[in-house]
Structures are given as structure tokens and as C-alpha cells.
PDB file of C-alpha atoms in Angstrom:
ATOM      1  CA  UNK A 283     -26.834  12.017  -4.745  1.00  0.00           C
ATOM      2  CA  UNK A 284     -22.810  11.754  -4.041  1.00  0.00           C
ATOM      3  CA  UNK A 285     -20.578   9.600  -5.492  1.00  0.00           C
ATOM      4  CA  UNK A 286     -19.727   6.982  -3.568  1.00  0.00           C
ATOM      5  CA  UNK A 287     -15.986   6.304  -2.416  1.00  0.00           C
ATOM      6  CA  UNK A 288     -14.675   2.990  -3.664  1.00  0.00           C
ATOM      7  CA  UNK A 289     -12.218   2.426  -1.618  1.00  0.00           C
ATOM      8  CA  UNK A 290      -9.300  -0.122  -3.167  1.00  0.00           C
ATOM      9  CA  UNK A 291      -7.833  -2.105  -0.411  1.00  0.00           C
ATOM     10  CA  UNK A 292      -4.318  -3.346  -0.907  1.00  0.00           C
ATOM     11  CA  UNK A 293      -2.968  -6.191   1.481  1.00  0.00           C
ATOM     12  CA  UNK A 294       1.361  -5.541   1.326  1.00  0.00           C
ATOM     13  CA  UNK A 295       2.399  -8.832   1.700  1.00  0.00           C
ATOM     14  CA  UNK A 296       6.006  -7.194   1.011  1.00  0.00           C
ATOM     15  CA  UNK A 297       8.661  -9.633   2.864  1.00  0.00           C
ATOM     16  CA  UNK A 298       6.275 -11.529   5.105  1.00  0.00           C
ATOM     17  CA  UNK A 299       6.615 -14.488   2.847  1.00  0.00           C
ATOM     18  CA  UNK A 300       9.531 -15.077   4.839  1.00  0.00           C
ATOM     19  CA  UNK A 301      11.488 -16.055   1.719  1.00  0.00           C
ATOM     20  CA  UNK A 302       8.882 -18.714   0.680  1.00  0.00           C
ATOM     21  CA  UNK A 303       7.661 -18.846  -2.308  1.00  0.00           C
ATOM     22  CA  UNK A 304       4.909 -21.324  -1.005  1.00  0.00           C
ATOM     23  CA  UNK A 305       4.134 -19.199   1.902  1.00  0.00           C
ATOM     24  CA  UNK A 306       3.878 -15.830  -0.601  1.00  0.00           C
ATOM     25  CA  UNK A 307       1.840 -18.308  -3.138  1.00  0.00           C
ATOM     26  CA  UNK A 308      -0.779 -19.336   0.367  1.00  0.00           C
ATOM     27  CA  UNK A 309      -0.942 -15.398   1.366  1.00  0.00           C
ATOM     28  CA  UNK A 310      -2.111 -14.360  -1.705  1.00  0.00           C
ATOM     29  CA  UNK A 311      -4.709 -17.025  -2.082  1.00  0.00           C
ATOM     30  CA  UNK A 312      -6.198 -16.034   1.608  1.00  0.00           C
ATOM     31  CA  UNK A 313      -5.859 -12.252   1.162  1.00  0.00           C
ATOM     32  CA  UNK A 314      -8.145 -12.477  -2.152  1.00  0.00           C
ATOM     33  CA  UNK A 315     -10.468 -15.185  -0.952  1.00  0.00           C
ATOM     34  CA  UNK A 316     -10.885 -14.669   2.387  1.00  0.00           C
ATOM     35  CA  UNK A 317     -10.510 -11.314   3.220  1.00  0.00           C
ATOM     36  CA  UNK A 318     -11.301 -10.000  -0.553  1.00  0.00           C
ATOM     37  CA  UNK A 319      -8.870  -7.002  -0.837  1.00  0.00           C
ATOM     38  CA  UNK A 320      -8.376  -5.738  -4.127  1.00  0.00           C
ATOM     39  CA  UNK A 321      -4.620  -6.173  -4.479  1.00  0.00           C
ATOM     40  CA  UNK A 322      -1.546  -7.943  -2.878  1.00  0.00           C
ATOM     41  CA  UNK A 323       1.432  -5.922  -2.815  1.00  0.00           C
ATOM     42  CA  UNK A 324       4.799  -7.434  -2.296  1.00  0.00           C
ATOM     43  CA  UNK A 325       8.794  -6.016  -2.277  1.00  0.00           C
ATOM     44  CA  UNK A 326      11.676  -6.164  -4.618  1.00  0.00           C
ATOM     45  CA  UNK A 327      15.021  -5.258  -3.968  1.00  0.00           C
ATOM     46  CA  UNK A 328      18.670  -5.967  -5.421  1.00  0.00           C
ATOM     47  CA  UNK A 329      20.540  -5.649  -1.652  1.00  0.00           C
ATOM     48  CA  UNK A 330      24.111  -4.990  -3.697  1.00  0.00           C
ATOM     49  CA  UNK A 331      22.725  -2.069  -4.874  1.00  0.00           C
ATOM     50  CA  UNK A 332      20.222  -0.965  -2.596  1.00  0.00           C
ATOM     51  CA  UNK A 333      23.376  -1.161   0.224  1.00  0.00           C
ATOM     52  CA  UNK A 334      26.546   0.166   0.739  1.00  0.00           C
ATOM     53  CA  UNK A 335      29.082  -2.219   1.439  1.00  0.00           C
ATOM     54  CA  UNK A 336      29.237  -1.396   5.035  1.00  0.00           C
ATOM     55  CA  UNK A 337      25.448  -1.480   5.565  1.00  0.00           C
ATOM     56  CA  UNK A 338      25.259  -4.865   3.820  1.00  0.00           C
ATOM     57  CA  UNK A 339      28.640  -6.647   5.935  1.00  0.00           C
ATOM     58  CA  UNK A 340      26.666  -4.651   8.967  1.00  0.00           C
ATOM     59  CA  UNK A 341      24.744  -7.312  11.527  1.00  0.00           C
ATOM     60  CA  UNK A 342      20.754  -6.783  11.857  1.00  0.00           C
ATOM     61  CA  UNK A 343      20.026  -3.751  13.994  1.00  0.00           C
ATOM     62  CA  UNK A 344      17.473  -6.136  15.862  1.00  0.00           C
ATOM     63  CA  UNK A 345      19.580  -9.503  15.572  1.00  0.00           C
ATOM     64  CA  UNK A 346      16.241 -11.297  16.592  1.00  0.00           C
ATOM     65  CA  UNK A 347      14.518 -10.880  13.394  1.00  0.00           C
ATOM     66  CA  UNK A 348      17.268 -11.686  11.195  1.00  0.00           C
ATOM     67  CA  UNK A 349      17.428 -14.457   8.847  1.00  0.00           C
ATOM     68  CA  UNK A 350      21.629 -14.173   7.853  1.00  0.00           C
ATOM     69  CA  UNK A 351      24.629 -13.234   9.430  1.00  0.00           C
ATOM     70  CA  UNK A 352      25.054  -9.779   7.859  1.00  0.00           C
ATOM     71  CA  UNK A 353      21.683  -7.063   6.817  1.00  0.00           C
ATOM     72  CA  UNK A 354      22.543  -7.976   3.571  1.00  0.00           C
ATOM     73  CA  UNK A 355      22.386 -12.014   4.204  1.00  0.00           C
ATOM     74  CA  UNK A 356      19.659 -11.239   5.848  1.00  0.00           C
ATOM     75  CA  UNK A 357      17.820  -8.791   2.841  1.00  0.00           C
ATOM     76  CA  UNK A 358      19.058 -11.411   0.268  1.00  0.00           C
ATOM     77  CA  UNK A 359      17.332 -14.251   2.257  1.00  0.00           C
ATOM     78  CA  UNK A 360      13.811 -12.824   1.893  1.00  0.00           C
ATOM     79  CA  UNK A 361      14.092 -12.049  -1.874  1.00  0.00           C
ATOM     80  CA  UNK A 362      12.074 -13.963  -3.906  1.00  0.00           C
ATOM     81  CA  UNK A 363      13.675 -13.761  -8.063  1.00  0.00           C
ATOM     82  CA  UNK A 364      12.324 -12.357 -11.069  1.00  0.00           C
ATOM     83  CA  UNK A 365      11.153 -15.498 -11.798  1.00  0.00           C
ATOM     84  CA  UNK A 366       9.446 -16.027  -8.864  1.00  0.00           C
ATOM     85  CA  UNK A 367       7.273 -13.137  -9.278  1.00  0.00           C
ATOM     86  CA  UNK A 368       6.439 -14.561 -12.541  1.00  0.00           C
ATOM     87  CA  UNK A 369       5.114 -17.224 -10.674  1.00  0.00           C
ATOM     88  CA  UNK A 370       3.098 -14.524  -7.925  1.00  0.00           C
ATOM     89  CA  UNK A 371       1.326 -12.822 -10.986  1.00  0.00           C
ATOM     90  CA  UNK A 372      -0.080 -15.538 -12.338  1.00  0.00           C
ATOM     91  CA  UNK A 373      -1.028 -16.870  -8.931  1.00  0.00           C
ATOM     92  CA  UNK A 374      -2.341 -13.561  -8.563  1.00  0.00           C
ATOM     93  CA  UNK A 375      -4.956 -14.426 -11.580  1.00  0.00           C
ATOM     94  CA  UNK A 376      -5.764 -17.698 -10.169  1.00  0.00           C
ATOM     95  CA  UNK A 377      -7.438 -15.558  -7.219  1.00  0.00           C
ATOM     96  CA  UNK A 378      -8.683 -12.448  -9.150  1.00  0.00           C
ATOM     97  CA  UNK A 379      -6.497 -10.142  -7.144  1.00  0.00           C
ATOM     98  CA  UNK A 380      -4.303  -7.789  -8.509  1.00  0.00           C
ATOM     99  CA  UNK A 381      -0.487  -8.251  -8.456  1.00  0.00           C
ATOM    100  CA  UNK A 382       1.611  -5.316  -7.304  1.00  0.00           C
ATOM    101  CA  UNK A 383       4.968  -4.756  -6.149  1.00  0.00           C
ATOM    102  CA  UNK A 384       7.434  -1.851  -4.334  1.00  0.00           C
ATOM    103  CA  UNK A 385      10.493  -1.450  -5.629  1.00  0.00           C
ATOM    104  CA  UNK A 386      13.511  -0.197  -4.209  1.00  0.00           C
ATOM    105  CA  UNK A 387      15.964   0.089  -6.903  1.00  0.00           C
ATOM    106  CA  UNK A 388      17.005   0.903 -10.515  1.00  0.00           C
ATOM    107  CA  UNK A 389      17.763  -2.836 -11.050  1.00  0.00           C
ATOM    108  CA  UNK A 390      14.117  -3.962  -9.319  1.00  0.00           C
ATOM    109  CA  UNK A 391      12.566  -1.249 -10.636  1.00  0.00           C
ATOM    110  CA  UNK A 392      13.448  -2.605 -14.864  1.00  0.00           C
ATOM    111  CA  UNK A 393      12.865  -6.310 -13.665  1.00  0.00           C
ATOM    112  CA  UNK A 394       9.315  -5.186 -12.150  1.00  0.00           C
ATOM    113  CA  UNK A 395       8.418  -3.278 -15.090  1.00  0.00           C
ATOM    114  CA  UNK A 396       9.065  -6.267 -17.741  1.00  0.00           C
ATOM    115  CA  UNK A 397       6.059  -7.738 -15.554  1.00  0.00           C
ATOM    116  CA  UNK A 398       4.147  -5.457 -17.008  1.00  0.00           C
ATOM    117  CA  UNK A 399       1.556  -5.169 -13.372  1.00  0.00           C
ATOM    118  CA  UNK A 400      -1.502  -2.883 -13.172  1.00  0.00           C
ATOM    119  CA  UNK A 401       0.664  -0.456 -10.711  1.00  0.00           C
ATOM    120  CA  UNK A 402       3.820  -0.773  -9.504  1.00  0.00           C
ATOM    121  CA  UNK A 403       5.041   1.483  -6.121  1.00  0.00           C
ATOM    122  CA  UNK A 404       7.474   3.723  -4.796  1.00  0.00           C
ATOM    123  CA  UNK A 405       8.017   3.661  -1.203  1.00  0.00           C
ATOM    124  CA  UNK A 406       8.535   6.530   1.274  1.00  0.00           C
ATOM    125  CA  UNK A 407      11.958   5.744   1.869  1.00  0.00           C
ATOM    126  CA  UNK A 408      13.023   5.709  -2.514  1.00  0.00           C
ATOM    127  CA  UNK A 409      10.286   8.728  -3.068  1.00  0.00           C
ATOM    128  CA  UNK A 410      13.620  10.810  -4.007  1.00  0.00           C
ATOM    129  CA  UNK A 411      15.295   8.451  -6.146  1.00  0.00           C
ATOM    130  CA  UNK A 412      14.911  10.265  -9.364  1.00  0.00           C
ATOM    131  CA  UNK A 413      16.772   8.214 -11.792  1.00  0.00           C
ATOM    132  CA  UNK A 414      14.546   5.489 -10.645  1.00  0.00           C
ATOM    133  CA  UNK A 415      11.477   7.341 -10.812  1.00  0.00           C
ATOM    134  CA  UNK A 416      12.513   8.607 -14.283  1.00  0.00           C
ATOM    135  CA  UNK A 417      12.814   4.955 -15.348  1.00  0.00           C
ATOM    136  CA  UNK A 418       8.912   4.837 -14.448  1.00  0.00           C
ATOM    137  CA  UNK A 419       7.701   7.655 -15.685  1.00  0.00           C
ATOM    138  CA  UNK A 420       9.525   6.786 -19.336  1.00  0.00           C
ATOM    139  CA  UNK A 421       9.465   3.285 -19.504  1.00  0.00           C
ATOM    140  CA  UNK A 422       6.244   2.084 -17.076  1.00  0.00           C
ATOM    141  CA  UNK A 423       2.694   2.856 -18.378  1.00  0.00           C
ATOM    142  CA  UNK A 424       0.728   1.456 -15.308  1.00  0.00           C
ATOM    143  CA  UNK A 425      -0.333   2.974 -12.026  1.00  0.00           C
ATOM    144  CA  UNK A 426       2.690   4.815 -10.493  1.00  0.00           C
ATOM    145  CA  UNK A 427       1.669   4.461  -6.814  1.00  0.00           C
ATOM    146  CA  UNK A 428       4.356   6.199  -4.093  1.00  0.00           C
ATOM    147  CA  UNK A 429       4.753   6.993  -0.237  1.00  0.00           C
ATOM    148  CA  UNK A 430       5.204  10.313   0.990  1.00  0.00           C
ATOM    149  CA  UNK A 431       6.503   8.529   4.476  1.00  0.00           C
ATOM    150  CA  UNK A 432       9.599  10.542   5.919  1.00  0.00           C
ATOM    151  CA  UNK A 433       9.036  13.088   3.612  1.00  0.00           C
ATOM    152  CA  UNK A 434       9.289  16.887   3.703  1.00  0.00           C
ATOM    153  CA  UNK A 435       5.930  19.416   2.423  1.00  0.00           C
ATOM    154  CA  UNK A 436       9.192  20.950   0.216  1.00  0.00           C
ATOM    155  CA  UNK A 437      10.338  17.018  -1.018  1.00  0.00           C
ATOM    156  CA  UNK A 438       6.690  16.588  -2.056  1.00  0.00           C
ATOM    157  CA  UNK A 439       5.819  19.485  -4.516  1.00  0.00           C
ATOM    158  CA  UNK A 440       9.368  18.442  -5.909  1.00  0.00           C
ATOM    159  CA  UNK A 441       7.676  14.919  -6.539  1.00  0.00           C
ATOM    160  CA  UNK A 442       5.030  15.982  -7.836  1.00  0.00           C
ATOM    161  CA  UNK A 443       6.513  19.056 -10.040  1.00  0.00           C
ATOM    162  CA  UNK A 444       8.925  15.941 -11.252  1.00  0.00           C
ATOM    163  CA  UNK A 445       5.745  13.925 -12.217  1.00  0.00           C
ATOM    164  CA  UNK A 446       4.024  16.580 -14.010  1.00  0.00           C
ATOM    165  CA  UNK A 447       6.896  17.332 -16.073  1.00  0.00           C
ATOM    166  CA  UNK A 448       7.039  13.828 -17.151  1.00  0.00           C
ATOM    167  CA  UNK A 449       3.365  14.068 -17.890  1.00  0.00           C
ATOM    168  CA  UNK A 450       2.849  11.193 -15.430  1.00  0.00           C
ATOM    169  CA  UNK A 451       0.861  12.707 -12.711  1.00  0.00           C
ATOM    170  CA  UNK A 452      -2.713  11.606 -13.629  1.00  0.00           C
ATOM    171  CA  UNK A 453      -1.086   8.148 -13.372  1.00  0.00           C
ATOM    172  CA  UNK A 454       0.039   8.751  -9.802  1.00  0.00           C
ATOM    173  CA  UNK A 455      -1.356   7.916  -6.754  1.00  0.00           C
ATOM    174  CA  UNK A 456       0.138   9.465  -3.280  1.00  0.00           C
ATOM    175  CA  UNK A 457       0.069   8.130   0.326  1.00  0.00           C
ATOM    176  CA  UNK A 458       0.101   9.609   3.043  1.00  0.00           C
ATOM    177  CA  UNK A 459       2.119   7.811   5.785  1.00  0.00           C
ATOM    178  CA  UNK A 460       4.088   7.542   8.653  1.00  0.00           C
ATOM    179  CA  UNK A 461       6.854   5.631   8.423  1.00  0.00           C
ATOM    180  CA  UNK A 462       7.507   3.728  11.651  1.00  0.00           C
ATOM    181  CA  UNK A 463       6.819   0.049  12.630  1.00  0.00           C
ATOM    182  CA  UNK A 464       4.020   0.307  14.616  1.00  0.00           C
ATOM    183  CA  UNK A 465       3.228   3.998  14.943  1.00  0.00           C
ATOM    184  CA  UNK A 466       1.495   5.111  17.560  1.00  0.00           C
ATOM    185  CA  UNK A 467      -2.111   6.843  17.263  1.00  0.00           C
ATOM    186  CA  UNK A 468      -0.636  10.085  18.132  1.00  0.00           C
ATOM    187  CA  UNK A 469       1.644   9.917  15.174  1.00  0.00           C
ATOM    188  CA  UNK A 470      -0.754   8.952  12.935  1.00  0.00           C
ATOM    189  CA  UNK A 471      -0.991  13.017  11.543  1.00  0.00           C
ATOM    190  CA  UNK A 472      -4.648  11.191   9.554  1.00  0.00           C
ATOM    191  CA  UNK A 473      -5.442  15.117   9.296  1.00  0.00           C
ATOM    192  CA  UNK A 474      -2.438  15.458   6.621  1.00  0.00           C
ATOM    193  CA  UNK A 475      -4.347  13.345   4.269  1.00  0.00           C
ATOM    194  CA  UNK A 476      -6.643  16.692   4.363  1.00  0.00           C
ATOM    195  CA  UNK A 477      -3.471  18.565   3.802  1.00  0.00           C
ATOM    196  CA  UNK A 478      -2.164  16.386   0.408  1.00  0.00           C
ATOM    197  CA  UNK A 479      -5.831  16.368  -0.553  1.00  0.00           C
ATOM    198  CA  UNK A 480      -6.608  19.714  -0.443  1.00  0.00           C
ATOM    199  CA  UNK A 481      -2.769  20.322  -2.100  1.00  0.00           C
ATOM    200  CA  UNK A 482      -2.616  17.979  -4.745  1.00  0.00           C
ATOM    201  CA  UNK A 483      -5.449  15.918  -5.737  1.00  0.00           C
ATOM    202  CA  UNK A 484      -6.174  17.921  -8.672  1.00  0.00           C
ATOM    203  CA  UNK A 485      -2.940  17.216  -9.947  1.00  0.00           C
ATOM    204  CA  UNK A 486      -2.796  13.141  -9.394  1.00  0.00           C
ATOM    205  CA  UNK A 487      -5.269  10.192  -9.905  1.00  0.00           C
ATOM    206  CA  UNK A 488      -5.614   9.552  -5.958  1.00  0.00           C
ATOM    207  CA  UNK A 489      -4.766  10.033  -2.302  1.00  0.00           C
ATOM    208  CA  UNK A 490      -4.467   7.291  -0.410  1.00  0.00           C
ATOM    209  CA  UNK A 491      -3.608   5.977   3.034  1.00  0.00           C
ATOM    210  CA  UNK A 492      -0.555   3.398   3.952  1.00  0.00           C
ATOM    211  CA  UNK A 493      -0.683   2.773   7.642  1.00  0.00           C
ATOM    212  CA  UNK A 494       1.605   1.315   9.774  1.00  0.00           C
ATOM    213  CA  UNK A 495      -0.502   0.940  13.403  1.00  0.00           C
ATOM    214  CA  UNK A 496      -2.415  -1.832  15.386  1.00  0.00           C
ATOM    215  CA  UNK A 497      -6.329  -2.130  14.729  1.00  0.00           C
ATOM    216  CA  UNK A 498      -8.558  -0.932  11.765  1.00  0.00           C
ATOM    217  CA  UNK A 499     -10.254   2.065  13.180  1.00  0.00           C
ATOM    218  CA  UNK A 500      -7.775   5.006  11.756  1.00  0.00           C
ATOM    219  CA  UNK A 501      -8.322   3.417   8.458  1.00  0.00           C
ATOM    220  CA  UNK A 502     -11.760   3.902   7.899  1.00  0.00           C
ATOM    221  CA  UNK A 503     -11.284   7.460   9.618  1.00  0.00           C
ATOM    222  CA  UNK A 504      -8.569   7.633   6.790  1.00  0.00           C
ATOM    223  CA  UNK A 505     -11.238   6.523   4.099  1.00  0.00           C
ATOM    224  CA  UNK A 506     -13.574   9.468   5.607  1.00  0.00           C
ATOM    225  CA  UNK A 507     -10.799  12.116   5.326  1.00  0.00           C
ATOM    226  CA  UNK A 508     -10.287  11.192   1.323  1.00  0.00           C
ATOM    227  CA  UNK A 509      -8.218   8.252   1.054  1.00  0.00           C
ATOM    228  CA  UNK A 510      -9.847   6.146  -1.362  1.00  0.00           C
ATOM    229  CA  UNK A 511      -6.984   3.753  -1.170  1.00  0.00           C
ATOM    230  CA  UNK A 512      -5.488   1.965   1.577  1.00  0.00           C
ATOM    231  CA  UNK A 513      -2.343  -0.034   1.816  1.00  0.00           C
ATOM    232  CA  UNK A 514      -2.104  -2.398   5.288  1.00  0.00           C
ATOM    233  CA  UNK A 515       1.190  -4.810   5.917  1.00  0.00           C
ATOM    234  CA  UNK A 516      -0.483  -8.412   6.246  1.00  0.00           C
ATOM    235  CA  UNK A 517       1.129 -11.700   7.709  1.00  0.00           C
ATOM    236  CA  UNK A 518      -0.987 -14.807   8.617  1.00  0.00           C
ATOM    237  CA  UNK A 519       0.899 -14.559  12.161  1.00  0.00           C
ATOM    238  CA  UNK A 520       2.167 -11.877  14.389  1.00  0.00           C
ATOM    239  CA  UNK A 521       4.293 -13.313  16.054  1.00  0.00           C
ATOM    240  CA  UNK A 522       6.435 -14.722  13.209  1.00  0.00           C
ATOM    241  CA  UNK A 523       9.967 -13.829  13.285  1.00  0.00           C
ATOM    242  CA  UNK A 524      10.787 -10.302  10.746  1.00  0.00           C
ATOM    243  CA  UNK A 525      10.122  -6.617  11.619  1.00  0.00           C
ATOM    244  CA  UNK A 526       7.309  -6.291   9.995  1.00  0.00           C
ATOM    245  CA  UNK A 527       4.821  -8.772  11.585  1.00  0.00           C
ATOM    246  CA  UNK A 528       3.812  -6.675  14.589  1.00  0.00           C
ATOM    247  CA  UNK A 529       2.614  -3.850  12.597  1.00  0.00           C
ATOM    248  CA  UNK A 530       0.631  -6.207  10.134  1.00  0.00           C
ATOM    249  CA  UNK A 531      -2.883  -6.998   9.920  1.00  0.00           C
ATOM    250  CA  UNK A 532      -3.871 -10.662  10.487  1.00  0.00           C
ATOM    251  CA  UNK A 533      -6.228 -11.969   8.648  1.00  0.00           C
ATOM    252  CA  UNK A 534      -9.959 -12.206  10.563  1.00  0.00           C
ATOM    253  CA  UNK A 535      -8.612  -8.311  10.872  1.00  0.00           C
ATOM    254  CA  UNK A 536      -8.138  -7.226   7.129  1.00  0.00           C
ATOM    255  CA  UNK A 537     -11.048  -9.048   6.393  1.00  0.00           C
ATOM    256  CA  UNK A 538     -12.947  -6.814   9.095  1.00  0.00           C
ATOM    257  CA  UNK A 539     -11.080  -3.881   7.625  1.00  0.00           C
ATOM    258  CA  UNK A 540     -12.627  -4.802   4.001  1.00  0.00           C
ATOM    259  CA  UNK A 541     -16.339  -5.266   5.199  1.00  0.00           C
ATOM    260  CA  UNK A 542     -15.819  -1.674   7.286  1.00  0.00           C
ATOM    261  CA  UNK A 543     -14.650   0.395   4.546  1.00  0.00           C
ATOM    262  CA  UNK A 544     -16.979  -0.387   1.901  1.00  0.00           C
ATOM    263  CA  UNK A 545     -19.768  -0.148   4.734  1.00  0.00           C
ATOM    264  CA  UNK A 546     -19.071   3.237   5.530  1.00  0.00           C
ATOM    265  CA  UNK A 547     -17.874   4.341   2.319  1.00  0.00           C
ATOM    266  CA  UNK A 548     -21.689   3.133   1.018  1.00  0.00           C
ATOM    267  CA  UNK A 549     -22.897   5.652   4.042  1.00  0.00           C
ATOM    268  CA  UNK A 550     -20.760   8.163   2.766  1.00  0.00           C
ATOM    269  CA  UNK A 551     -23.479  10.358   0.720  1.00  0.00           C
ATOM    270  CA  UNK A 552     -25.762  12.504   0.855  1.00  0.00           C
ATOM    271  CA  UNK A 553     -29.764  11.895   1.172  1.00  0.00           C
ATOM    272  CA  UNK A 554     -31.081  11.851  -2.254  1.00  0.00           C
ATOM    273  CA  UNK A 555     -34.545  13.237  -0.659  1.00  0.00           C
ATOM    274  CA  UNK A 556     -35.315  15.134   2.235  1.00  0.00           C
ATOM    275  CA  UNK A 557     -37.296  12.315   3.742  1.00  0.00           C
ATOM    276  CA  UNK A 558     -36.112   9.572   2.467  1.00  0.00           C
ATOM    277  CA  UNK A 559     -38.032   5.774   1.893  1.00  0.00           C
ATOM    278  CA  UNK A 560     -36.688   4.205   5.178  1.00  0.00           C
ATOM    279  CA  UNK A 561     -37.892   7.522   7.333  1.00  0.00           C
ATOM    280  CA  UNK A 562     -41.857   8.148   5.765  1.00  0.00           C
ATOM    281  CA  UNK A 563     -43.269   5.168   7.510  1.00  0.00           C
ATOM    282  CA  UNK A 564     -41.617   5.705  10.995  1.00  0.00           C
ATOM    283  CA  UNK A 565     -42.774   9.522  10.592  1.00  0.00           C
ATOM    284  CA  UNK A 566     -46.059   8.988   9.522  1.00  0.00           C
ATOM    285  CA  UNK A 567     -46.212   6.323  12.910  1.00  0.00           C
ATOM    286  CA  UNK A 568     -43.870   8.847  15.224  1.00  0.00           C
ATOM    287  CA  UNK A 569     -43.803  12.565  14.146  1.00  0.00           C
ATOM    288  CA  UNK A 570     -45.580  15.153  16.658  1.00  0.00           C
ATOM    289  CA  UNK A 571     -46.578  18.649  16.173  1.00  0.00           C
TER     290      UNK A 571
END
């Protein structure tokens, strides 16, 4: 018999929480009792440092979703504080959900780690931020998760070459992913998770999947292909006000998503027997010749 894939289903709450520590607090409870994933993922950033001057003084590129005057207003608005993720992990262990968050800078990436979470991630867009990723790999001893979104086949061995010199790579799971908000199915590329697979999982701890799209179907296509994790945005409503909403799963959907990946990851074996249990009956009642 085959192992069976356990697929580990993260819901990324990221900035959804609209800068509400109530609303992040309500999420998590939902995502872990209602839809059961096995982890809530959320964002940290330090906007002074993640920004240049001009890009923080610089107005929303989509003025719609903004919640301040300036990108940075607007980035600062949605941070929750150290402190406040304090609060997250141990609402986190009220639910029996695991805590995780990206970070996207030196500074978020030291206040993270104090936290001490099972995994902490990289996404696409800091995947080449090696004094950050140094920090992790010297000072983190969790699950080193990271995006390979908007990244180059060349910008990935370097990753990973970086990792294994640290002696960090059996601690590091990669993503495939496009990065766009949604993507289309014709970007979707699921057949590089083949690619990475094939590449590197004998270097890493796992491949995994974060999509970006509308529905649940390329997931579980995803989950076929190798990913045994997969990462979905999540907001309790779509049409909420931020960029990410659209390309997030509602609820009644990542709970769907949850059921259909550990349904199809328990098909995914082969038959112990030739004839198994379930077929002797209906062949000793059907089979000709």
C-alpha cells in the first residue's frame, strides 16, 4: 500500500483582518472550527522599512481599497503590533490551529521569531532578501516556509544552495505560486509543481502549493501533482474593501476545499490487493467469461 498524502491546509488570513484585532481574533476561530484547516497564516510588516520614502508618501495604486492617505498610511493601518500577535497565538490555541505568520522584513522578521511559532514564512516577493533569510536560518528553529512567486528557475537553486549552506533545508518548505491577485487558470503553470518536485524535494521537507485563483478545483489538482501543502487567502466576505478579498476563499468554500483534499488524498493509493474487499462480491454477482 502507498502512503497516503496528508495534505496541511493553511487559511492566510494575512491583512484581511482589516486592521481589527477582533475581526483577526473571529477569523481564526471560524477557519479552525468551521472549516478545520490546519493553520492560519497572517502578515507582518514594519512599512518604514519595508518602503522607500517615495513609495510610502505615494497614494494607493487602486485608491478604492485604501485605508490612508498615502501606501504607507494605508500599510500602517492594517498592521496589527507585536503585541497583538501575542494575543493571535494564544487565540490560535484556544481553537487548536496553528499560528503562522509572513514576514516581510528584518525588523518583522526578529519580532516574529521571539514568538517562537511552529513555522514562520517567506513570501515570493522577500524570497531574495538574504540578510533576512540569514536571520532565519541562524536565529529561527521552526518551519522555514517560502514562495517561489515571481521568481526565476536561476533565483531558486540560489535559495535553495543558500539554505543548504545554512544547513536549513530539511526545515524548508517551497511553494510554488503565481503571484497575481486573482490569476487566471491559464497562469496557473500547476505543472511547475512537477518541475520543483522533481528538482528539489530531496533537498527540502516539502512542496507545496499557494494559490491565488477563484474556486477549489486547481488545488486538489495541485495536491495530485505533489503539493502536500496548500496555502489559500481567506476573508469572511468578498466584497470587503482591500486587494486581497477577491482572490480569497470564503468560508462554505475553504471548508469544501478541506473535505476535498483529504478525500482525494485518502484515494490517492494504490490497491493493496488485486481484487480488493469492496470488488469480490460485485464480481462473484457480475463477472462473465
Amino acid at each position: 500500500m502507498t502512503e497516503m498524502i496528508k495534505p496541511f491546509v493553511t487559511a492566510e488570513i494575512g491583512c484581511n483582518h482589516k486592521g481589527d484585532l477582533d475581526l483577526a481574533k473571529e477569523m481564526i476561530k471560524i477557519a479552525a472550527l468551521y472549516c478545520d484547516v490546519d493553520a492560519v497564516k497572517f502578515q507582518k510588516r514594519t512599512p518604514k522599512e519595508l518602503l522607500t520614502k517615495e513609495e510610502y508618501n505615494a497614494p494607493h495604486p487602486n485608491p478604492v481599497n485604501s485605508y490612508g492617505k498615502t501606501y504607507g498610511e494605508h500599510r500602517e493601518y492594517l498592521e496589527l503590533t507585536l503585541e497583538q500577535h501575542k494575543e493571535l497565538v494564544e487565540t490560535c490555541k484556544q481553537w487548536d490551529v496553528e499560528y503562522s505568520t509572513s514576514v516581510w522584513d528584518l525588523t518583522s522578521a526578529k519580532e516574529i521569531t521571539s514568538l517562537n511559532p511552529t513555522s514562520i514564512k517567506v513570501p515570493s516577493a522577500c524570497n531574495l532578501h538574504f540578510e533576512m533569510l540569514e536571520y532565519l536560518a541562524d536565529h529561527y528553529r521552526g518551519e522555514i516556509q517560502l514562495s517561489f512567486g515571481m521568481t526565476s528557475q536561476e533565483e531558486e537553486e540560489k535559495i535553495i544552495d543558500f539554505f543548504k549552506k545554512k544547513k536549513r533545508n530539511k526545515d524548508l518548505v517551497i511553494y510554488s505560486c503565481v503571484s497575481g491577485y486573482p490569476v487566471p487558470f491559464e497562469d496557473l503553470s500547476l505543472l511547475d509543481i512537477t518541475r520543483i518536485k522533481n528538482k528539489f524535494e530531496k533537498d527540502v521537507k516539502g512542496i507545496g502549493f499557494s494559490g491565488h485563483h477563484l474556486g477549489i478545483a486547481p488545488d486538489v489538482a495541485a495536491l495530485t501533482l505533489g503539493a502536500k501543502y496548500v496555502e489559500r487567502h481567506y476573508t469572511l466576505d468578498r466584497t470587503w474593501k482591500g486587494t486581497d478579498h477577491s482572490a480569497s476563499l470564503e468560508p462554505h468554500d475553504l471548508r469544501q476545499l478541506v473535505v476535498d483534499l483529504r478525500n482525494v488524498a485518502s484515494a490517492l493509493t494504490f490497491k493493496e490487493q488485486e481484487i480488493l474487499e469492496i470488488e469480490k462480491v460485485q464480481r462473484k454477482k457480475l463477472k462473465r467469461g
